[in-house]
Amino acid sequence: MLSLLTVTALAVARLDQLFAAVMLFGIYSLLSAALFVVMDAVDVAFTEAAVGAGISIILMLGALALTSREQRPVPRSRHWIALVVVVVTGAGLIYGTLDIPLYADPNAPAHLHVAPRYLQQSMQEIGIPNVVTSVLASYRGYDTLGETVVIFTAAVGVIGRLGVATEGRIEPKTGGLEHYLILRITAKFMLPLILVFALYVQFHGDFGPGGGFQAGVIFASAFILYGLVFGMENVTAVAPPVVVRSLAAIGVLIYAGVGVVSLLMGSNFLDYNILGHEPTHGQHLGIFLVEFGVGVTVAASMISLFYAYASYQREK
Amino acid sequence: MQVFGLYNYWVVIILMMIGLYVVIASGNLIKKIVGLNIFQTSVFILYISIGKLDRGTAPILVEGVTSYSNPLPHVLILTAIVVGVATTALGLALAVRIYGAYGSIEEDEIQKQDNAS
């Protein structure tokens, strides 16, 4: 599996055809998602499959459509310089690995500090089986809040660069693959399933792999599929850009609001114990709300990214 | 055993270096972003490799299982992936704008136009 990854990455590096390189990068992402499953990181694999192989490819193709599809060859000398830099750095790094613990060594320092506590106590303290979710939303809630804000900021940045997608700016003839019968029927069949699956991932994240980040991305991909197949005017009728943009902000507000509520109730910021009659009830409620906020922000940000690319008009 | 135990890390380094090579050697901005993404994924694999435990399973608590992989790297990487796509989108948006302003996303051509003006 690792060797396959290397081969794919090499092919991406060699290709001058950007379209093919981006497609291969999708395969690379999917392979790495499979690798994450092998290494027990189911939540991560989930995210990588949805993000790397789905959304980021669509965004890259969108950027390619707005620019050029081929790269011009660069002077040979530059390849040699790059090669020398890379070989020297790589050799240094490999020398560095000789000191680190072997793969899957249970006594590695990384497994001895906080992880045992998370694994042993989270059932009593948080009361949900998926440790990844409890660490994400509760123990390290500050980090996750920060990351949600980063996603929101990136969406704001893209909108700032590419302009706001208002109804007037969307040409009536942008895209739409409706005349392809197979695509249309399959998309219609898939859409409700994707949406239901996204909701399942969102609300089942406490017990199985899943959570706000994955659900948000899957939810957004349903809208993007709809937009690609049925055209921008249809998808913006379902989810107007203004609403989507405000939802991205509302998600962050929900997350931070939970923290403020716990502050007002006399506890620490993002300490959910106070929210319920019992600590674990409070934790359940807090994690539910926080994951919901994350899901809303991620989905809305991804959809507005897609809108921004789809409605950007080249300045001639 | 020694060699096999470090195999994962070495592949990570190779992938990382392929990404770095693409970033340095190609003049096309979008290709550079793809290279950065390869680099980024290799870092993800590094973290998850560190989190893997011998005979461990996915960190979802079930009766009768005592050995789980380390959940902390999973949390860090899970959020990093989504943040990564958001920043990638921002980078691509900049590339699109540069194309709008210069008519090219090749580094040398942009520099030439900058020098000319």
PDB file of N, CA and C in Angstrom, chain B residues 74-107:
ATOM      1  N   HIS B  74      -5.175  10.984  15.888  1.00  0.00           N
ATOM      2  CA  HIS B  74      -6.354  10.927  15.011  1.00  0.00           C
ATOM      3  C   HIS B  74      -7.112  12.244  15.069  1.00  0.00           C
ATOM      4  N   VAL B  75      -7.277  12.762  16.288  1.00  0.00           N
ATOM      5  CA  VAL B  75      -8.018  14.014  16.451  1.00  0.00           C
ATOM      6  C   VAL B  75      -7.293  15.144  15.730  1.00  0.00           C
ATOM      7  N   LEU B  76      -5.964  15.213  15.956  1.00  0.00           N
ATOM      8  CA  LEU B  76      -5.202  16.307  15.349  1.00  0.00           C
ATOM      9  C   LEU B  76      -5.304  16.260  13.837  1.00  0.00           C
ATOM     10  N   ILE B  77      -5.170  15.055  13.270  1.00  0.00           N
ATOM     11  CA  ILE B  77      -5.105  14.941  11.816  1.00  0.00           C
ATOM     12  C   ILE B  77      -6.477  15.131  11.185  1.00  0.00           C
ATOM     13  N   LEU B  78      -7.489  14.631  11.895  1.00  0.00           N
ATOM     14  CA  LEU B  78      -8.857  14.764  11.374  1.00  0.00           C
ATOM     15  C   LEU B  78      -9.204  16.228  11.133  1.00  0.00           C
ATOM     16  N   THR B  79      -8.867  17.076  12.112  1.00  0.00           N
ATOM     17  CA  THR B  79      -9.160  18.490  11.905  1.00  0.00           C
ATOM     18  C   THR B  79      -8.194  19.097  10.886  1.00  0.00           C
ATOM     19  N   ALA B  80      -6.930  18.614  10.905  1.00  0.00           N
ATOM     20  CA  ALA B  80      -5.946  19.173   9.972  1.00  0.00           C
ATOM     21  C   ALA B  80      -6.355  18.942   8.529  1.00  0.00           C
ATOM     22  N   ILE B  81      -6.997  17.801   8.242  1.00  0.00           N
ATOM     23  CA  ILE B  81      -7.392  17.520   6.860  1.00  0.00           C
ATOM     24  C   ILE B  81      -8.386  18.564   6.377  1.00  0.00           C
ATOM     25  N   VAL B  82      -9.386  18.843   7.217  1.00  0.00           N
ATOM     26  CA  VAL B  82     -10.423  19.785   6.789  1.00  0.00           C
ATOM     27  C   VAL B  82      -9.852  21.196   6.696  1.00  0.00           C
ATOM     28  N   VAL B  83      -8.985  21.549   7.664  1.00  0.00           N
ATOM     29  CA  VAL B  83      -8.327  22.847   7.575  1.00  0.00           C
ATOM     30  C   VAL B  83      -7.469  22.899   6.313  1.00  0.00           C
ATOM     31  N   GLY B  84      -6.811  21.763   5.996  1.00  0.00           N
ATOM     32  CA  GLY B  84      -5.965  21.700   4.804  1.00  0.00           C
ATOM     33  C   GLY B  84      -6.735  22.011   3.543  1.00  0.00           C
ATOM     34  N   VAL B  85      -7.942  21.447   3.413  1.00  0.00           N
ATOM     35  CA  VAL B  85      -8.679  21.707   2.176  1.00  0.00           C
ATOM     36  C   VAL B  85      -9.109  23.166   2.119  1.00  0.00           C
ATOM     37  N   ALA B  86      -9.411  23.745   3.284  1.00  0.00           N
ATOM     38  CA  ALA B  86      -9.816  25.151   3.277  1.00  0.00           C
ATOM     39  C   ALA B  86      -8.655  26.044   2.848  1.00  0.00           C
ATOM     40  N   THR B  87      -7.449  25.747   3.360  1.00  0.00           N
ATOM     41  CA  THR B  87      -6.307  26.580   2.974  1.00  0.00           C
ATOM     42  C   THR B  87      -5.925  26.332   1.516  1.00  0.00           C
ATOM     43  N   THR B  88      -6.052  25.066   1.061  1.00  0.00           N
ATOM     44  CA  THR B  88      -5.804  24.791  -0.351  1.00  0.00           C
ATOM     45  C   THR B  88      -6.714  25.631  -1.228  1.00  0.00           C
ATOM     46  N   ALA B  89      -7.985  25.707  -0.817  1.00  0.00           N
ATOM     47  CA  ALA B  89      -8.936  26.491  -1.599  1.00  0.00           C
ATOM     48  C   ALA B  89      -8.504  27.945  -1.661  1.00  0.00           C
ATOM     49  N   LEU B  90      -7.981  28.451  -0.544  1.00  0.00           N
ATOM     50  CA  LEU B  90      -7.522  29.837  -0.523  1.00  0.00           C
ATOM     51  C   LEU B  90      -6.334  30.017  -1.477  1.00  0.00           C
ATOM     52  N   GLY B  91      -5.395  29.054  -1.444  1.00  0.00           N
ATOM     53  CA  GLY B  91      -4.251  29.122  -2.348  1.00  0.00           C
ATOM     54  C   GLY B  91      -4.679  29.107  -3.802  1.00  0.00           C
ATOM     55  N   LEU B  92      -5.626  28.219  -4.115  1.00  0.00           N
ATOM     56  CA  LEU B  92      -6.113  28.130  -5.497  1.00  0.00           C
ATOM     57  C   LEU B  92      -6.795  29.426  -5.898  1.00  0.00           C
ATOM     58  N   ALA B  93      -7.521  30.034  -4.947  1.00  0.00           N
ATOM     59  CA  ALA B  93      -8.194  31.293  -5.260  1.00  0.00           C
ATOM     60  C   ALA B  93      -7.167  32.359  -5.616  1.00  0.00           C
ATOM     61  N   LEU B  94      -6.055  32.382  -4.862  1.00  0.00           N
ATOM     62  CA  LEU B  94      -4.995  33.342  -5.181  1.00  0.00           C
ATOM     63  C   LEU B  94      -4.446  33.072  -6.574  1.00  0.00           C
ATOM     64  N   ALA B  95      -4.241  31.781  -6.909  1.00  0.00           N
ATOM     65  CA  ALA B  95      -3.724  31.444  -8.239  1.00  0.00           C
ATOM     66  C   ALA B  95      -4.679  31.932  -9.317  1.00  0.00           C
ATOM     67  N   VAL B  96      -5.980  31.745  -9.072  1.00  0.00           N
ATOM     68  CA  VAL B  96      -6.969  32.172 -10.065  1.00  0.00           C
ATOM     69  C   VAL B  96      -6.907  33.674 -10.259  1.00  0.00           C
ATOM     70  N   ARG B  97      -6.745  34.408  -9.151  1.00  0.00           N
ATOM     71  CA  ARG B  97      -6.663  35.864  -9.257  1.00  0.00           C
ATOM     72  C   ARG B  97      -5.383  36.290  -9.976  1.00  0.00           C
ATOM     73  N   ILE B  98      -4.286  35.592  -9.692  1.00  0.00           N
ATOM     74  CA  ILE B  98      -3.035  35.920 -10.370  1.00  0.00           C
ATOM     75  C   ILE B  98      -3.191  35.701 -11.862  1.00  0.00           C
ATOM     76  N   TYR B  99      -3.871  34.626 -12.234  1.00  0.00           N
ATOM     77  CA  TYR B  99      -4.124  34.380 -13.658  1.00  0.00           C
ATOM     78  C   TYR B  99      -4.944  35.517 -14.251  1.00  0.00           C
ATOM     79  N   GLY B 100      -5.905  36.001 -13.465  1.00  0.00           N
ATOM     80  CA  GLY B 100      -6.722  37.110 -13.954  1.00  0.00           C
ATOM     81  C   GLY B 100      -5.884  38.371 -14.184  1.00  0.00           C
ATOM     82  N   ALA B 101      -4.893  38.577 -13.318  1.00  0.00           N
ATOM     83  CA  ALA B 101      -4.104  39.800 -13.409  1.00  0.00           C
ATOM     84  C   ALA B 101      -2.975  39.698 -14.429  1.00  0.00           C
ATOM     85  N   TYR B 102      -2.354  38.524 -14.539  1.00  0.00           N
ATOM     86  CA  TYR B 102      -1.163  38.395 -15.390  1.00  0.00           C
ATOM     87  C   TYR B 102      -1.404  37.575 -16.662  1.00  0.00           C
ATOM     88  N   GLY B 103      -2.504  36.820 -16.685  1.00  0.00           N
ATOM     89  CA  GLY B 103      -2.738  35.966 -17.844  1.00  0.00           C
ATOM     90  C   GLY B 103      -1.890  34.719 -17.842  1.00  0.00           C
ATOM     91  N   SER B 104      -1.308  34.387 -16.711  1.00  0.00           N
ATOM     92  CA  SER B 104      -0.447  33.199 -16.636  1.00  0.00           C
ATOM     93  C   SER B 104      -0.297  32.791 -15.190  1.00  0.00           C
ATOM     94  N   ILE B 105      -0.057  31.475 -14.968  1.00  0.00           N
ATOM     95  CA  ILE B 105       0.280  31.075 -13.605  1.00  0.00           C
ATOM     96  C   ILE B 105       1.652  30.426 -13.581  1.00  0.00           C
ATOM     97  N   GLU B 106       2.476  30.766 -14.578  1.00  0.00           N
ATOM     98  CA  GLU B 106       3.858  30.292 -14.568  1.00  0.00           C
ATOM     99  C   GLU B 106       4.708  31.341 -13.862  1.00  0.00           C
ATOM    100  N   GLU B 107       5.508  30.847 -12.928  1.00  0.00           N
ATOM    101  CA  GLU B 107       6.266  31.747 -12.067  1.00  0.00           C
ATOM    102  C   GLU B 107       7.148  32.716 -12.853  1.00  0.00           C
TER     103      GLU B 107
END
